Amino acid sequence: MSPPQTTLGQVTTKDYRGVAIHTYNAPEEGLYVASQIVETADGLVVFDAVFHVKHAEELANYIAGLGKPVNRIVLSHIHPDHWSGLGVLHARFPKAPIYAFPEIIAYIRKNGQKILDARNEAFGPVVAKTPTLPDHDLAVGEATIGGVRFEFERQPDGESDWQSIVRLPVAGVVMAFDLVFPPETHLFTVANYYDHWVEILRGLKGDAAKGYDTLMIGRGKPVGFDVIESNIAYLHKAKELHAANSTAESYAEALKGAYPGYYGGGWVDFSSLLLYKIINP
Ligand SMILES: [Zn+2]
């Protein structure tokens, strides 16, 4: 069966030491947000569900076209550009359990509807109307799914209040989601967690010495570990600018001024409104 075509987003498919993983990236208007589809012996494990409904529908079509059952869907963190599309995936693959750490589920239960209402107002009615909650608690530690070993780690206070890190030791892959951003791209600094985020990144850097060589990130294609150092430098700079700026506008301008060549200037404005709690949540 030849892989299905996509017209909105882009798919990168690669064999990682015997484990095939498809990375779906939404197009620019969908913030290039990524969903990872891991092929196992008996089905698919899907990580994250993208932001715009139409991109989630394309993602669902792509997944269906792979011709294998979806055995599990996993949500990486609390941000809506990763869970807005869960309703589309759930409708298309109703038997697939949706996993997330309990803190992530609790956050969406409490804030999800308010967030979707605000994002539909800010970006036009492009995201889900109601949140779809993960229905299974993810556990920290190892799980073997379809013969592939996954290691699930939970971290507070990074790019958001709660993040997941997923390691596939056999594939040499670490899924860092929004904890790592592509090279020469602005990070989403939507919360004042600079120090702990840097600490998490220092920990991730250590994985390179353990034989991992690929990072799957929250937007864009998979990258190598060399990107982590520039992410850390960016966070140090952003922390300094946050301390020196009392408004969302001046922080955003200072950050864009510090990295004039970086992609994502538009999302710096939005991130800053969240950081300074002009938009909350
Ligand atoms: Zn995020």
Short mmCIF file of C-alpha atoms and ligand atoms in Angstrom, two decimals:
data_model
loop_
_atom_site.label_atom_id
_atom_site.label_comp_id
_atom_site.label_asym_id
_atom_site.label_seq_id
_atom_site.Cartn_x
_atom_site.Cartn_y
_atom_site.Cartn_z
CA MET A 1 0.00 0.00 0.00
CA SER A 2 1.49 3.34 -0.99
CA PRO A 3 1.37 6.02 1.71
CA PRO A 4 -1.50 8.48 1.43
CA GLN A 5 -0.84 11.93 0.00
CA THR A 6 -1.28 15.12 1.99
CA THR A 7 -1.99 18.52 0.44
CA LEU A 8 -2.06 20.83 3.48
CA GLY A 9 0.59 19.48 5.81
CA GLN A 10 3.79 17.59 5.09
CA VAL A 11 4.82 14.12 6.15
CA THR A 12 8.36 12.93 6.76
CA THR A 13 8.64 9.15 7.02
CA LYS A 14 11.83 7.48 8.11
CA ASP A 15 13.11 4.18 9.38
CA TYR A 16 14.80 4.71 12.74
CA ARG A 17 16.89 1.56 13.29
CA GLY A 18 13.98 -0.62 12.26
CA VAL A 19 11.13 1.49 13.65
CA ALA A 20 9.17 3.44 11.05
CA ILE A 21 7.94 6.82 12.27
CA HIS A 22 5.85 9.29 10.29
CA THR A 23 6.08 12.96 11.27
CA TYR A 24 3.06 14.98 10.15
CA ASN A 25 3.63 18.75 10.17
CA ALA A 26 0.71 21.11 9.81
CA PRO A 27 1.36 24.02 7.42
CA GLU A 28 2.39 27.49 8.56
CA GLU A 29 -1.13 28.63 9.50
CA GLY A 30 -1.28 25.63 11.83
CA LEU A 31 2.04 26.66 13.43
CA TYR A 32 3.89 23.74 11.80
CA VAL A 33 2.73 21.67 14.77
CA ALA A 34 3.78 18.02 14.62
CA SER A 35 2.11 14.68 15.18
CA GLN A 36 4.27 11.56 15.34
CA ILE A 37 2.94 8.20 14.16
CA VAL A 38 4.98 5.19 15.28
CA GLU A 39 4.44 1.91 13.42
CA THR A 40 4.64 -1.15 15.62
CA ALA A 41 4.16 -4.82 14.79
CA ASP A 42 0.42 -4.72 15.45
CA GLY A 43 -0.61 -1.14 14.85
CA LEU A 44 0.07 2.55 15.29
CA VAL A 45 0.87 4.76 18.26
CA VAL A 46 0.00 8.39 17.56
CA PHE A 47 1.46 11.29 19.51
CA ASP A 48 -0.45 14.59 19.49
CA ALA A 49 -3.35 15.73 17.38
CA VAL A 50 -2.49 19.16 15.87
CA PHE A 51 -4.40 22.46 16.19
CA HIS A 52 -6.74 23.30 13.29
CA VAL A 53 -9.64 20.94 12.69
CA LYS A 54 -8.93 20.70 8.96
CA HIS A 55 -5.33 19.65 9.61
CA ALA A 56 -6.50 17.07 12.16
CA GLU A 57 -8.83 15.70 9.47
CA GLU A 58 -5.92 15.43 7.05
CA LEU A 59 -3.84 13.76 9.76
CA ALA A 60 -6.69 11.28 10.38
CA ASN A 61 -6.92 10.51 6.65
CA TYR A 62 -3.18 9.92 6.53
CA ILE A 63 -3.32 7.60 9.55
CA ALA A 64 -6.28 5.67 8.12
CA GLY A 65 -4.39 5.30 4.83
CA LEU A 66 -1.58 3.46 6.59
CA GLY A 67 -4.03 0.58 6.94
CA LYS A 68 -3.14 -0.43 10.49
CA PRO A 69 -5.22 -0.07 13.66
CA VAL A 70 -4.51 2.85 15.97
CA ASN A 71 -3.63 1.13 19.23
CA ARG A 72 -3.02 4.23 21.26
CA ILE A 73 -3.07 8.02 21.08
CA VAL A 74 -0.81 9.94 23.46
CA LEU A 75 -0.99 13.66 24.24
CA SER A 76 2.33 15.31 25.07
CA HIS A 77 1.38 18.45 27.00
CA ILE A 78 -1.30 20.94 27.94
CA HIS A 79 -1.14 23.29 24.96
CA PRO A 80 -4.17 23.34 22.64
CA ASP A 81 -2.15 23.27 19.41
CA HIS A 82 -1.40 19.66 20.39
CA TRP A 83 -4.84 18.54 21.67
CA SER A 84 -7.45 20.55 19.75
CA GLY A 85 -7.54 17.82 17.08
CA LEU A 86 -8.13 14.96 19.54
CA GLY A 87 -11.88 15.09 18.84
CA VAL A 88 -11.26 14.44 15.14
CA LEU A 89 -8.93 11.52 15.89
CA HIS A 90 -11.35 10.10 18.47
CA ALA A 91 -14.25 10.25 15.99
CA ARG A 92 -12.20 8.46 13.33
CA PHE A 93 -10.52 5.94 15.64
CA PRO A 94 -13.04 5.49 18.47
CA LYS A 95 -11.44 2.30 19.78
CA ALA A 96 -8.05 3.94 20.36
CA PRO A 97 -7.51 4.86 24.00
CA ILE A 98 -6.17 8.40 24.49
CA TYR A 99 -3.42 8.63 27.10
CA ALA A 100 -1.93 11.59 28.95
CA PHE A 101 -0.41 12.22 32.35
CA PRO A 102 -3.19 12.90 34.91
CA GLU A 103 -2.01 16.48 35.46
CA ILE A 104 -2.47 17.17 31.75
CA ILE A 105 -5.97 15.69 31.73
CA ALA A 106 -6.92 17.71 34.84
CA TYR A 107 -5.66 20.91 33.21
CA ILE A 108 -7.71 20.39 30.06
CA ARG A 109 -10.78 19.40 32.07
CA LYS A 110 -10.50 22.67 33.98
CA ASN A 111 -9.39 25.07 31.23
CA GLY A 112 -10.01 23.39 27.87
CA GLN A 113 -13.34 24.96 26.94
CA LYS A 114 -12.19 28.46 27.88
CA ILE A 115 -8.99 28.03 25.87
CA LEU A 116 -10.79 26.82 22.75
CA ASP A 117 -13.31 29.67 22.95
CA ALA A 118 -10.44 32.18 23.22
CA ARG A 119 -8.41 30.62 20.40
CA ASN A 120 -11.42 30.43 18.08
CA GLU A 121 -11.95 34.11 18.77
CA ALA A 122 -8.27 34.99 18.24
CA PHE A 123 -7.61 32.88 15.11
CA GLY A 124 -11.08 32.55 13.57
CA PRO A 125 -13.23 29.46 14.09
CA VAL A 126 -10.50 27.04 13.07
CA VAL A 127 -9.97 24.89 16.15
CA ALA A 128 -12.21 22.41 17.96
CA LYS A 129 -15.43 23.76 19.46
CA THR A 130 -15.18 21.54 22.54
CA PRO A 131 -12.23 19.76 24.13
CA THR A 132 -11.87 15.98 23.90
CA LEU A 133 -10.31 14.71 27.09
CA PRO A 134 -7.76 11.91 27.15
CA ASP A 135 -9.50 8.90 28.76
CA HIS A 136 -6.51 6.95 30.10
CA ASP A 137 -3.88 7.99 32.65
CA LEU A 138 -0.35 7.67 31.31
CA ALA A 139 2.15 6.20 33.78
CA VAL A 140 5.74 7.31 34.17
CA GLY A 141 8.16 4.53 33.22
CA GLU A 142 8.45 1.85 30.57
CA ALA A 143 5.75 0.35 28.40
CA THR A 144 6.15 -2.10 25.53
CA ILE A 145 3.55 -1.46 22.85
CA GLY A 146 3.46 -3.68 19.77
CA GLY A 147 6.95 -4.92 20.53
CA VAL A 148 8.45 -1.41 20.73
CA ARG A 149 9.74 -0.19 24.09
CA PHE A 150 8.72 3.31 25.10
CA GLU A 151 9.94 5.20 28.19
CA PHE A 152 7.64 7.92 29.48
CA GLU A 153 8.99 10.80 31.57
CA ARG A 154 6.98 13.64 33.11
CA GLN A 155 8.40 17.11 33.75
CA PRO A 156 6.76 20.16 35.32
CA ASP A 157 7.51 23.79 34.46
CA GLY A 158 9.08 23.68 31.03
CA GLU A 159 7.46 25.13 27.93
CA SER A 160 4.19 24.56 29.80
CA ASP A 161 3.07 23.46 33.28
CA TRP A 162 3.38 19.76 32.35
CA GLN A 163 5.39 18.09 29.62
CA SER A 164 6.06 14.56 28.49
CA ILE A 165 9.33 13.22 27.19
CA VAL A 166 9.12 9.88 25.37
CA ARG A 167 12.18 7.80 24.59
CA LEU A 168 12.35 4.93 22.09
CA PRO A 169 15.70 3.36 23.02
CA VAL A 170 15.75 0.88 20.13
CA ALA A 171 15.11 3.64 17.59
CA GLY A 172 17.54 6.13 19.15
CA VAL A 173 14.66 8.62 19.24
CA VAL A 174 13.69 11.08 21.97
CA MET A 175 10.33 12.78 21.58
CA ALA A 176 10.82 16.15 23.26
CA PHE A 177 7.72 17.82 21.78
CA ASP A 178 7.64 21.57 22.56
CA LEU A 179 10.59 21.36 24.94
CA VAL A 180 12.81 21.73 21.86
CA PHE A 181 12.30 24.16 18.98
CA PRO A 182 13.85 24.03 15.50
CA PRO A 183 17.07 25.95 14.76
CA GLU A 184 16.75 29.72 14.16
CA THR A 185 13.16 29.73 15.38
CA HIS A 186 11.60 31.62 18.28
CA LEU A 187 10.63 29.45 21.25
CA PHE A 188 7.18 29.76 22.83
CA THR A 189 7.98 31.48 26.11
CA VAL A 190 4.44 31.48 27.46
CA ALA A 191 5.29 30.88 31.14
CA ASN A 192 7.98 32.04 33.52
CA TYR A 193 9.75 28.68 33.78
CA TYR A 194 13.03 29.64 32.11
CA ASP A 195 15.33 28.08 34.71
CA HIS A 196 13.63 24.71 34.95
CA TRP A 197 13.17 24.51 31.19
CA VAL A 198 16.94 24.98 30.82
CA GLU A 199 17.47 22.25 33.42
CA ILE A 200 15.26 19.87 31.41
CA LEU A 201 17.20 20.68 28.24
CA ARG A 202 20.52 20.00 30.00
CA GLY A 203 19.11 16.60 30.95
CA LEU A 204 18.03 15.92 27.37
CA LYS A 205 21.50 16.79 26.10
CA GLY A 206 22.82 13.86 28.12
CA ASP A 207 20.77 11.45 26.02
CA ALA A 208 23.17 11.91 23.10
CA ALA A 209 25.83 10.08 25.11
CA LYS A 210 23.38 7.22 25.69
CA GLY A 211 23.07 6.47 21.99
CA TYR A 212 20.11 8.64 21.04
CA ASP A 213 20.56 10.67 17.87
CA THR A 214 17.13 11.99 16.87
CA LEU A 215 14.88 14.51 18.58
CA MET A 216 11.23 14.67 17.57
CA ILE A 217 10.00 18.16 18.34
CA GLY A 218 6.71 19.98 18.69
CA ARG A 219 6.87 21.68 15.33
CA GLY A 220 8.87 20.94 12.22
CA LYS A 221 10.85 17.91 11.19
CA PRO A 222 12.99 15.77 13.50
CA VAL A 223 16.36 17.32 14.41
CA GLY A 224 19.71 16.37 15.90
CA PHE A 225 20.87 17.13 19.43
CA ASP A 226 23.02 20.11 18.39
CA VAL A 227 19.92 22.33 18.45
CA ILE A 228 19.63 22.07 22.24
CA GLU A 229 22.54 24.43 22.96
CA SER A 230 20.99 27.28 20.95
CA ASN A 231 17.62 26.65 22.64
CA ILE A 232 19.35 27.04 26.02
CA ALA A 233 21.05 30.26 24.92
CA TYR A 234 17.69 31.62 23.72
CA LEU A 235 16.07 30.86 27.09
CA HIS A 236 18.86 32.62 28.97
CA LYS A 237 18.35 35.69 26.78
CA ALA A 238 14.56 35.54 27.08
CA LYS A 239 14.79 35.30 30.88
CA GLU A 240 16.99 38.41 30.94
CA LEU A 241 14.57 40.30 28.67
CA HIS A 242 11.58 39.20 30.76
CA ALA A 243 13.24 40.62 33.89
CA ALA A 244 13.98 43.90 32.08
CA ASN A 245 10.56 44.42 30.46
CA SER A 246 7.33 45.15 32.28
CA THR A 247 4.91 44.79 29.37
CA ALA A 248 4.10 42.06 26.86
CA GLU A 249 4.71 44.47 23.99
CA SER A 250 8.18 45.58 25.07
CA TYR A 251 9.23 41.99 25.86
CA ALA A 252 8.10 40.82 22.40
CA GLU A 253 9.89 43.68 20.68
CA ALA A 254 13.08 43.08 22.66
CA LEU A 255 13.04 39.36 21.84
CA LYS A 256 12.46 39.98 18.14
CA GLY A 257 15.22 42.59 18.23
CA ALA A 258 17.62 40.12 19.82
CA TYR A 259 16.91 37.47 17.14
CA PRO A 260 16.07 39.40 13.97
CA GLY A 261 16.72 36.45 11.66
CA TYR A 262 14.60 33.96 13.60
CA TYR A 263 11.34 32.58 12.22
CA GLY A 264 8.20 32.98 14.32
CA GLY A 265 8.11 36.69 15.11
CA GLY A 266 4.32 36.58 14.87
CA TRP A 267 4.02 33.95 17.54
CA VAL A 268 6.31 35.93 19.87
CA ASP A 269 3.52 38.51 20.21
CA PHE A 270 0.97 35.86 21.13
CA SER A 271 3.36 34.04 23.49
CA SER A 272 4.08 37.32 25.26
CA LEU A 273 0.38 37.98 25.89
CA LEU A 274 0.22 34.60 27.63
CA LEU A 275 3.47 35.18 29.54
CA TYR A 276 2.23 38.51 30.90
CA LYS A 277 -1.22 36.97 31.50
CA ILE A 278 -3.01 39.42 29.20
CA ILE A 279 -4.50 36.23 27.78
CA ASN A 280 -5.11 33.73 30.59
CA PRO A 281 -5.07 30.86 29.97
ZN ZN B 1 3.53 23.90 23.78
#
